[in-house]
Short mmCIF file of C-alpha atoms (C1' of nucleotides) in Angstrom, two decimals:
data_model
loop_
_atom_site.label_atom_id
_atom_site.label_comp_id
_atom_site.label_asym_id
_atom_site.label_seq_id
_atom_site.Cartn_x
_atom_site.Cartn_y
_atom_site.Cartn_z
CA MET A 1476 -15.72 20.21 -8.97
CA PRO A 1477 -17.53 16.99 -8.55
CA GLU A 1478 -18.77 15.17 -5.50
CA GLY A 1479 -19.58 11.48 -5.58
CA HIS A 1480 -23.03 11.79 -7.14
CA ALA A 1481 -21.44 13.26 -10.28
CA ILE A 1482 -19.00 10.38 -10.62
CA HIS A 1483 -21.77 7.80 -10.43
CA ARG A 1484 -23.60 9.80 -13.03
CA HIS A 1485 -20.54 9.89 -15.27
CA GLY A 1486 -20.31 6.12 -14.91
CA ARG A 1487 -23.88 5.72 -16.10
CA ILE A 1488 -23.40 8.09 -18.99
CA LEU A 1489 -20.13 6.55 -20.15
CA THR A 1490 -21.65 3.09 -19.92
CA ALA A 1491 -24.71 4.19 -21.88
CA LEU A 1492 -22.62 5.89 -24.55
CA PHE A 1493 -19.81 3.36 -24.97
CA GLY A 1494 -20.72 0.14 -23.17
CA GLY A 1495 -20.28 -2.87 -25.41
CA ASP A 1496 -18.48 -0.91 -28.11
CA ALA A 1497 -14.88 -0.81 -29.19
CA VAL A 1498 -13.45 2.64 -28.64
CA ALA A 1499 -10.81 4.71 -30.33
CA ALA A 1500 -8.71 6.31 -27.60
CA SER A 1501 -6.16 9.07 -27.84
CA SER A 1502 -4.54 11.73 -25.69
CA PRO A 1503 -4.40 14.97 -27.65
CA GLN A 1504 -2.58 16.58 -24.73
CA GLY A 1505 -0.05 13.78 -24.77
CA ARG A 1506 0.08 13.25 -21.03
CA PHE A 1507 -1.94 10.05 -21.26
CA ALA A 1508 -0.55 8.83 -24.55
CA GLU A 1509 0.63 5.46 -23.22
CA GLY A 1510 -2.63 4.74 -21.44
CA ALA A 1511 -4.72 5.77 -24.40
CA ALA A 1512 -2.70 3.44 -26.59
CA LEU A 1513 -3.52 0.57 -24.23
CA LEU A 1514 -7.24 1.36 -24.41
CA ASP A 1515 -7.39 1.95 -28.13
CA GLY A 1516 -9.46 -0.71 -29.83
CA LEU A 1517 -10.67 -2.32 -26.60
CA ARG A 1518 -14.33 -2.87 -25.80
CA ALA A 1519 -15.88 -0.84 -23.00
CA GLY A 1520 -17.62 -2.58 -20.13
CA ARG A 1521 -19.88 -1.21 -17.44
CA ALA A 1522 -18.24 1.60 -15.45
CA HIS A 1523 -18.10 1.43 -11.66
CA ALA A 1524 -18.01 4.37 -9.29
CA TRP A 1525 -16.87 4.33 -5.68
CA GLY A 1526 -16.91 7.67 -3.93
CA LYS A 1527 -15.21 10.14 -6.22
CA HIS A 1528 -13.36 7.43 -8.11
CA LEU A 1529 -14.37 6.03 -11.46
CA PHE A 1530 -13.22 2.52 -12.42
CA TRP A 1531 -13.99 1.52 -15.97
CA PRO A 1532 -13.16 -1.94 -17.31
CA PHE A 1533 -12.12 -2.55 -20.91
CA LEU A 1534 -11.83 -5.93 -22.56
CA SER A 1535 -10.05 -7.08 -25.65
CA THR A 1536 -12.45 -7.56 -28.52
CA SER A 1537 -11.33 -11.15 -29.01
CA GLU A 1538 -12.46 -12.19 -25.54
CA GLN A 1539 -15.77 -10.55 -26.30
CA ALA A 1540 -16.78 -12.48 -29.37
CA ALA A 1541 -20.19 -13.13 -27.84
CA ALA A 1542 -21.10 -9.48 -28.45
CA GLY A 1543 -24.49 -8.06 -27.68
CA GLY A 1544 -25.07 -6.25 -24.42
CA ILE A 1545 -22.67 -4.45 -22.17
CA PRO A 1546 -20.02 -6.58 -20.47
CA THR A 1547 -20.46 -6.47 -16.73
CA VAL A 1548 -17.14 -6.98 -15.02
CA GLU A 1549 -16.67 -7.35 -11.28
CA LEU A 1550 -14.70 -4.57 -9.64
CA GLY A 1551 -11.09 -5.65 -9.68
CA ASP A 1552 -11.49 -8.42 -12.26
CA PRO A 1553 -7.96 -9.33 -13.37
CA GLN A 1554 -9.05 -10.01 -16.96
CA ALA A 1555 -9.93 -6.37 -17.59
CA THR A 1556 -7.81 -3.33 -18.35
CA TRP A 1557 -9.02 -0.73 -15.86
CA LEU A 1558 -9.25 2.98 -16.51
CA HIS A 1559 -9.12 4.84 -13.20
CA ILE A 1560 -10.16 8.47 -13.11
CA HIS A 1561 -10.30 10.96 -10.27
CA LEU A 1562 -11.41 14.40 -11.39
CA GLY A 1563 -9.92 16.30 -8.47
CA LEU A 1564 -10.96 19.91 -8.41
CA TYR A 1565 -11.05 20.71 -12.09
CA GLY A 1566 -11.66 17.55 -14.03
CA LYS A 1567 -14.42 17.67 -16.61
CA TRP A 1568 -16.10 15.43 -19.14
CA ALA A 1569 -17.54 16.71 -22.36
CA PHE A 1570 -19.83 14.63 -24.57
CA ALA A 1571 -21.17 14.86 -28.06
CA GLY A 1572 -22.58 12.60 -30.71
CA PRO A 1573 -25.91 10.93 -31.52
CA GLY A 1574 -25.77 8.68 -28.45
CA VAL A 1575 -26.21 11.66 -26.16
CA ALA A 1576 -29.82 12.05 -27.29
CA GLY A 1577 -30.50 8.46 -26.23
CA LEU A 1578 -29.42 9.17 -22.67
CA HIS A 1579 -32.93 10.30 -21.86
CA GLY A 1580 -34.16 6.86 -22.71
CA ALA A 1581 -31.55 5.43 -20.38
CA GLY A 1582 -33.02 7.49 -17.56
CA ILE A 1583 -30.25 10.05 -17.51
CA ARG A 1584 -31.14 13.69 -17.61
CA VAL A 1585 -28.42 15.57 -19.39
CA SER A 1586 -29.92 18.98 -18.89
CA PRO A 1587 -31.96 19.68 -15.76
CA THR A 1588 -35.12 20.38 -17.71
CA GLU A 1589 -36.51 17.52 -19.73
CA ASP A 1590 -37.04 18.16 -23.42
CA SER A 1591 -35.42 21.54 -23.32
CA GLY A 1592 -32.91 22.68 -25.84
CA MET A 1593 -33.03 19.61 -28.03
CA ARG A 1594 -31.65 20.13 -31.44
CA LYS A 1595 -31.27 18.00 -34.46
CA THR A 1596 -28.37 15.65 -34.49
CA ILE A 1597 -25.61 16.43 -36.87
CA ASP A 1598 -22.49 14.39 -36.71
CA GLY A 1599 -19.80 16.48 -38.26
CA GLY A 1600 -16.60 14.63 -37.88
CA GLN A 1601 -14.20 16.20 -40.30
CA ASP A 1602 -11.25 17.87 -38.58
CA GLY A 1603 -11.87 16.01 -35.35
CA THR A 1604 -14.96 17.88 -34.26
CA THR A 1605 -18.36 16.45 -33.53
CA ARG A 1606 -21.52 18.43 -33.66
CA LEU A 1607 -24.14 19.06 -31.10
CA VAL A 1608 -26.84 16.66 -30.14
CA GLU A 1609 -28.36 18.50 -27.24
CA ALA A 1610 -27.89 22.10 -26.30
CA PRO A 1611 -26.71 22.77 -22.76
CA THR A 1612 -29.69 24.86 -21.78
CA GLY A 1613 -29.10 24.11 -18.14
CA GLY A 1614 -32.73 24.52 -17.11
CA ARG A 1615 -33.52 26.52 -14.03
CA ASP A 1616 -30.02 26.87 -12.72
CA GLY A 1617 -28.34 27.11 -16.03
CA LEU A 1618 -25.26 25.41 -14.65
CA PRO A 1619 -23.54 22.22 -15.65
CA GLU A 1620 -22.96 21.55 -11.99
CA ASP A 1621 -21.82 18.03 -12.46
CA ASN A 1622 -18.81 18.89 -14.59
CA ILE A 1623 -20.38 17.73 -17.75
CA GLN A 1624 -20.57 19.81 -20.83
CA VAL A 1625 -22.63 18.79 -23.78
CA LEU A 1626 -21.09 20.91 -26.41
CA GLY A 1627 -22.07 22.18 -29.78
CA GLU A 1628 -18.62 21.38 -30.99
CA LEU A 1629 -16.22 18.95 -29.47
CA ALA A 1630 -12.89 20.09 -30.73
CA THR A 1631 -9.84 18.80 -28.94
CA THR A 1632 -7.86 21.37 -27.03
CA PRO A 1633 -4.28 21.38 -25.75
CA THR A 1634 -5.63 20.19 -22.39
CA THR A 1635 -7.67 17.25 -23.62
CA ARG A 1636 -6.13 14.43 -21.62
CA LEU A 1637 -8.26 11.66 -23.07
CA ARG A 1638 -10.49 11.45 -26.09
CA LEU A 1639 -12.73 8.44 -26.59
CA ALA A 1640 -14.68 7.87 -29.76
CA GLY A 1641 -17.24 5.12 -30.26
CA PRO A 1642 -19.94 4.48 -32.84
CA GLU A 1643 -22.46 6.64 -30.99
CA ALA A 1644 -20.52 9.27 -29.13
CA VAL A 1645 -17.35 11.13 -28.38
CA ALA A 1646 -16.17 11.88 -24.84
CA GLN A 1647 -13.33 14.13 -23.83
CA LEU A 1648 -11.71 14.48 -20.45
CA THR A 1649 -9.77 17.51 -19.24
CA GLY A 1650 -8.01 18.33 -16.00
CA PRO A 1651 -8.32 15.09 -14.01
CA ALA A 1652 -6.13 14.71 -10.95
CA ARG A 1653 -5.79 11.03 -11.84
CA CYS A 1654 -6.15 9.30 -15.14
CA GLU A 1655 -4.34 5.98 -15.29
CA ILE A 1656 -4.50 2.36 -16.30
CA LEU A 1657 -4.69 -0.10 -13.42
CA SER A 1658 -4.71 -3.85 -13.04
CA GLY A 1659 -7.62 -5.45 -11.24
CA GLU A 1660 -5.44 -5.89 -8.19
CA GLU A 1661 -4.53 -2.22 -8.17
CA VAL A 1662 -8.21 -1.30 -8.41
CA LEU A 1663 -8.88 -3.31 -5.27
CA GLY A 1664 -5.94 -1.55 -3.63
CA VAL A 1665 -7.51 1.86 -4.24
CA ILE A 1666 -10.89 0.71 -2.98
CA ALA A 1667 -9.34 -0.73 0.16
CA ARG A 1668 -8.43 2.80 1.21
CA LEU A 1669 -11.99 4.08 0.74
CA GLY A 1670 -14.85 4.05 3.19
CA PRO A 1671 -18.40 3.01 2.31
CA ASP A 1672 -20.14 4.97 -0.43
CA PRO A 1673 -23.68 6.18 0.40
CA ILE A 1674 -24.68 5.85 -3.24
CA ARG A 1675 -23.67 2.20 -3.31
CA ASN A 1676 -25.15 1.73 0.18
CA GLU A 1677 -24.26 -1.93 0.42
CA GLU A 1678 -25.05 -4.34 3.22
CA GLY A 1679 -23.43 -3.22 6.47
CA ASP A 1680 -22.21 0.10 5.09
CA ARG A 1681 -24.17 2.25 7.49
CA GLN A 1682 -22.69 0.48 10.48
CA ARG A 1683 -19.22 0.69 8.97
CA PHE A 1684 -19.68 4.44 8.64
CA VAL A 1685 -21.01 4.85 12.17
CA ALA A 1686 -18.17 2.82 13.66
CA GLY A 1687 -15.54 4.61 11.56
CA ALA A 1688 -16.81 8.06 12.48
CA ARG A 1689 -17.20 7.30 16.18
CA ARG A 1690 -13.59 6.18 16.37
CA ARG A 1691 -12.23 9.61 15.48
CA LYS A 1692 -11.54 12.58 17.72
CA ILE A 1693 -11.36 15.17 14.98
CA PRO A 1694 -14.41 17.42 14.43
CA ALA A 1695 -17.44 15.82 12.82
CA GLY A 1696 -17.10 18.26 9.93
CA GLN A 1697 -13.73 16.76 9.08
CA VAL A 1698 -14.90 13.19 9.38
CA VAL A 1699 -17.57 13.69 6.72
CA MET A 1700 -14.85 14.88 4.33
CA ASP A 1701 -12.56 11.94 5.13
CA GLN A 1702 -12.89 9.54 2.20
CA ALA A 1703 -11.61 6.69 4.35
CA VAL A 1704 -14.65 7.11 6.61
CA VAL A 1705 -17.25 7.82 3.94
CA ALA A 1706 -16.47 7.96 0.23
CA GLY A 1707 -18.24 10.49 -1.95
CA PRO A 1708 -19.36 13.53 0.03
CA GLY A 1709 -17.56 16.78 -0.69
CA ASN A 1710 -17.81 20.26 0.72
CA ILE A 1711 -21.47 20.83 -0.19
CA TYR A 1712 -22.91 17.57 1.13
CA ARG A 1713 -20.68 17.92 4.19
CA ALA A 1714 -22.10 21.31 5.03
CA ASP A 1715 -25.71 20.77 4.12
CA CYS A 1716 -26.27 17.20 5.31
CA LEU A 1717 -24.80 18.12 8.70
CA TRP A 1718 -27.27 21.00 8.77
CA ARG A 1719 -30.15 18.76 7.70
CA THR A 1720 -29.42 16.37 10.55
CA GLY A 1721 -28.68 19.14 13.05
CA ILE A 1722 -25.14 18.03 13.84
CA SER A 1723 -22.55 20.71 14.58
CA PRO A 1724 -19.48 20.25 12.41
CA LEU A 1725 -17.39 21.49 15.34
CA ARG A 1726 -18.48 18.68 17.68
CA PRO A 1727 -15.78 16.06 18.16
CA ALA A 1728 -16.66 13.07 16.03
CA ASN A 1729 -16.57 10.67 18.97
CA LYS A 1730 -19.11 12.81 20.82
CA VAL A 1731 -21.83 12.38 18.22
CA SER A 1732 -24.25 9.59 19.05
CA GLU A 1733 -24.63 6.48 16.93
CA SER A 1734 -28.24 7.30 16.18
CA ARG A 1735 -27.33 10.72 14.83
CA TYR A 1736 -24.67 9.16 12.59
CA ARG A 1737 -27.27 6.70 11.34
CA GLU A 1738 -29.51 9.63 10.47
CA LEU A 1739 -26.61 11.35 8.74
CA TRP A 1740 -25.79 8.24 6.71
CA ASP A 1741 -29.43 7.87 5.68
CA ASP A 1742 -29.53 11.51 4.69
CA LEU A 1743 -26.39 11.18 2.55
CA VAL A 1744 -27.95 8.12 0.91
CA LEU A 1745 -31.12 10.09 0.19
CA CYS A 1746 -29.56 13.31 -1.11
CA MET A 1747 -26.67 11.87 -3.06
CA GLY A 1748 -28.70 9.05 -4.58
CA ARG A 1749 -31.34 11.45 -5.77
CA ASP A 1750 -28.82 13.87 -7.26
CA VAL A 1751 -27.17 11.19 -9.41
CA ASP A 1752 -30.06 11.49 -11.81
CA SER A 1753 -30.01 15.25 -12.27
CA GLY A 1754 -26.34 15.88 -11.62
CA ILE A 1755 -27.41 18.93 -9.64
CA ILE A 1756 -27.09 19.08 -5.88
CA VAL A 1757 -30.26 20.23 -4.14
CA THR A 1758 -30.05 19.88 -0.39
CA ILE A 1759 -32.41 22.56 0.87
CA PRO A 1760 -35.72 21.00 1.98
CA PRO A 1761 -38.65 22.05 -0.24
CA GLU A 1762 -40.42 23.89 2.59
CA PHE A 1763 -37.42 26.19 2.92
CA GLN A 1764 -36.89 26.85 -0.74
CA PRO A 1765 -37.31 30.54 -1.49
CA ASP A 1766 -40.44 31.44 -3.40
CA PRO A 1767 -40.09 32.86 -5.92
CA ILE A 1768 -36.70 31.44 -6.85
CA PRO A 1769 -34.25 34.35 -6.87
CA GLU A 1770 -32.75 35.53 -10.12
CA GLY A 1771 -29.07 35.44 -10.63
CA ASP A 1772 -28.01 33.37 -7.66
CA PRO A 1773 -29.23 29.81 -8.16
CA GLU A 1774 -27.31 28.57 -5.12
CA LEU A 1775 -29.79 30.33 -2.89
CA SER A 1776 -32.51 28.00 -4.09
CA ARG A 1777 -30.45 24.86 -3.66
CA PHE A 1778 -28.41 24.97 -0.46
CA ALA A 1779 -29.27 25.61 3.17
CA VAL A 1780 -25.91 26.73 4.55
CA TYR A 1781 -23.31 26.22 1.83
CA HIS A 1782 -22.13 29.63 0.55
CA ARG A 1783 -24.66 31.41 2.76
CA THR A 1784 -22.31 33.07 5.23
CA GLY A 1785 -23.95 36.01 6.99
CA ARG A 1786 -27.49 35.16 5.91
CA PRO A 1787 -30.16 34.08 8.38
CA CYS A 1788 -30.70 30.32 8.68
CA VAL A 1789 -33.90 29.37 6.85
CA ARG A 1790 -34.83 27.08 9.74
CA CYS A 1791 -33.99 29.03 12.89
CA GLY A 1792 -32.94 32.53 11.85
CA ALA A 1793 -29.45 32.44 13.36
CA ILE A 1794 -26.70 33.86 11.18
CA ILE A 1795 -24.83 31.29 9.08
CA ARG A 1796 -21.16 31.14 9.94
CA GLU A 1797 -18.06 30.23 8.01
CA GLU A 1798 -14.58 29.15 8.99
CA LEU A 1799 -11.66 27.34 7.47
CA MET A 1800 -11.51 23.71 8.56
CA ALA A 1801 -8.52 21.68 7.39
CA GLY A 1802 -8.07 24.09 4.53
CA ARG A 1803 -11.65 23.95 3.26
CA ARG A 1804 -14.43 26.48 3.78
CA LEU A 1805 -16.96 25.20 6.25
CA PHE A 1806 -20.48 26.62 6.57
CA TRP A 1807 -22.88 25.94 9.41
CA CYS A 1808 -25.67 27.34 11.53
CA PRO A 1809 -24.73 27.98 15.15
CA GLY A 1810 -28.43 28.10 16.07
CA CYS A 1811 -29.74 24.69 15.04
CA GLN A 1812 -26.64 22.54 14.70
CA ARG A 1813 -25.51 21.13 18.02
"C1'" DC B 81 -4.63 41.77 -18.80
"C1'" DT B 82 -3.61 39.49 -14.11
"C1'" DC B 83 -5.37 37.38 -10.06
"C1'" DT B 84 -8.29 34.31 -7.49
"C1'" DG B 85 -10.79 30.64 -6.04
"C1'" DA B 86 -13.28 26.13 -6.76
"C1'" DT B 87 -17.92 20.51 -5.21
"C1'" DG B 88 -10.12 17.46 -4.17
"C1'" DG B 89 -6.27 15.11 -2.46
"C1'" DC B 90 -1.38 13.95 -2.34
"C1'" DT B 91 3.23 14.56 -0.33
"C1'" DA B 92 6.76 16.55 2.40
"C1'" DC B 93 8.13 19.02 6.57
"C1'" DT C 530 0.05 22.64 8.24
"C1'" DA C 531 1.99 24.16 3.81
"C1'" DG C 532 2.92 23.39 -0.83
"C1'" DC C 533 1.74 21.43 -4.93
"C1'" DC C 534 -0.88 19.48 -8.86
"C1'" DC C 535 -4.78 19.44 -12.44
"C1'" DT C 536 -7.92 23.95 -15.41
"C1'" DC C 537 -10.65 27.82 -16.29
"C1'" DA C 538 -14.53 31.20 -15.19
"C1'" DG C 539 -15.24 35.34 -13.16
"C1'" DA C 540 -13.64 39.33 -10.80
"C1'" DG C 541 -10.54 42.98 -10.53
"C1'" DT C 542 -7.17 46.51 -12.72
#
DNA sequence: CTCTGATGGCTAC
DNA sequence: TAGCCCTCAGAGT
């Protein structure tokens, strides 16, 4: 169940594992057989992420004779074959192969604790399985929170929508809400419906967010989940970043001041950007982190209000509340969010 | 074994 | 707003 930080992370990992290489693509499940056939044999470029969407360009090997390095392709480039993936609620990537060990060098932490659980690389390969490179120790939380599994064995299953194999790695995708081939023009069409992404944080994005949010009359808590206003935050960042900036999710969006929206944008930029590296969301400020860290319920050491219904707010002591907002569980503190 | 819910989002009424 | 889709871990019987 990924929020935007995980998708950016997947983009980095996929680029590090496959960028510049020709890939063998297949759809063991069969539901992406046509798309996989289009990708098969193409050379992977640098993956782009925008909000919760992944856009990954592939180029024919002939137009890549130059070789060397990872092809960087502008979002929407008409020359590329674009793989578009949206994980929805249950989508997951699994990786294996020697390249996974090199992710550390690329600045990507695959397990939350550096140097933990490393094992010797063995590339099996017969009968379609690939052996472990790094054990999923999971560090402190023990959870692959970013929907990545680094498995001891990567056998295909009846639900493997897409399998990619390159010289250094194998990646398998299960359960995506969207997995399709798009033209460059279609990529731009998808992006046109998305608001600014705090992880991209491009020129003018903050003001675009502020203006977009102020225009709405729905509750602020709904605006933060509206991907047309801001692309990337999900239920956790919605709850906790509103808490961090002291904004009540119940307040009508057009009644929140511009300066508070600027603070919220900056906070989303800070939290989400930082979590791309670890893949683990940690939104509770360090001074409020429980000490010692409780056993058995890692969420308590990571979130301030998310999944903390009925507990006292770590900042003001009021009891955290929960209600259903537009079909999603909303958590907030009635004491310090106004 | 069955049932539920989950960090999402689309479409139809 | 309800229904539906994607998958599977964890809880309940």
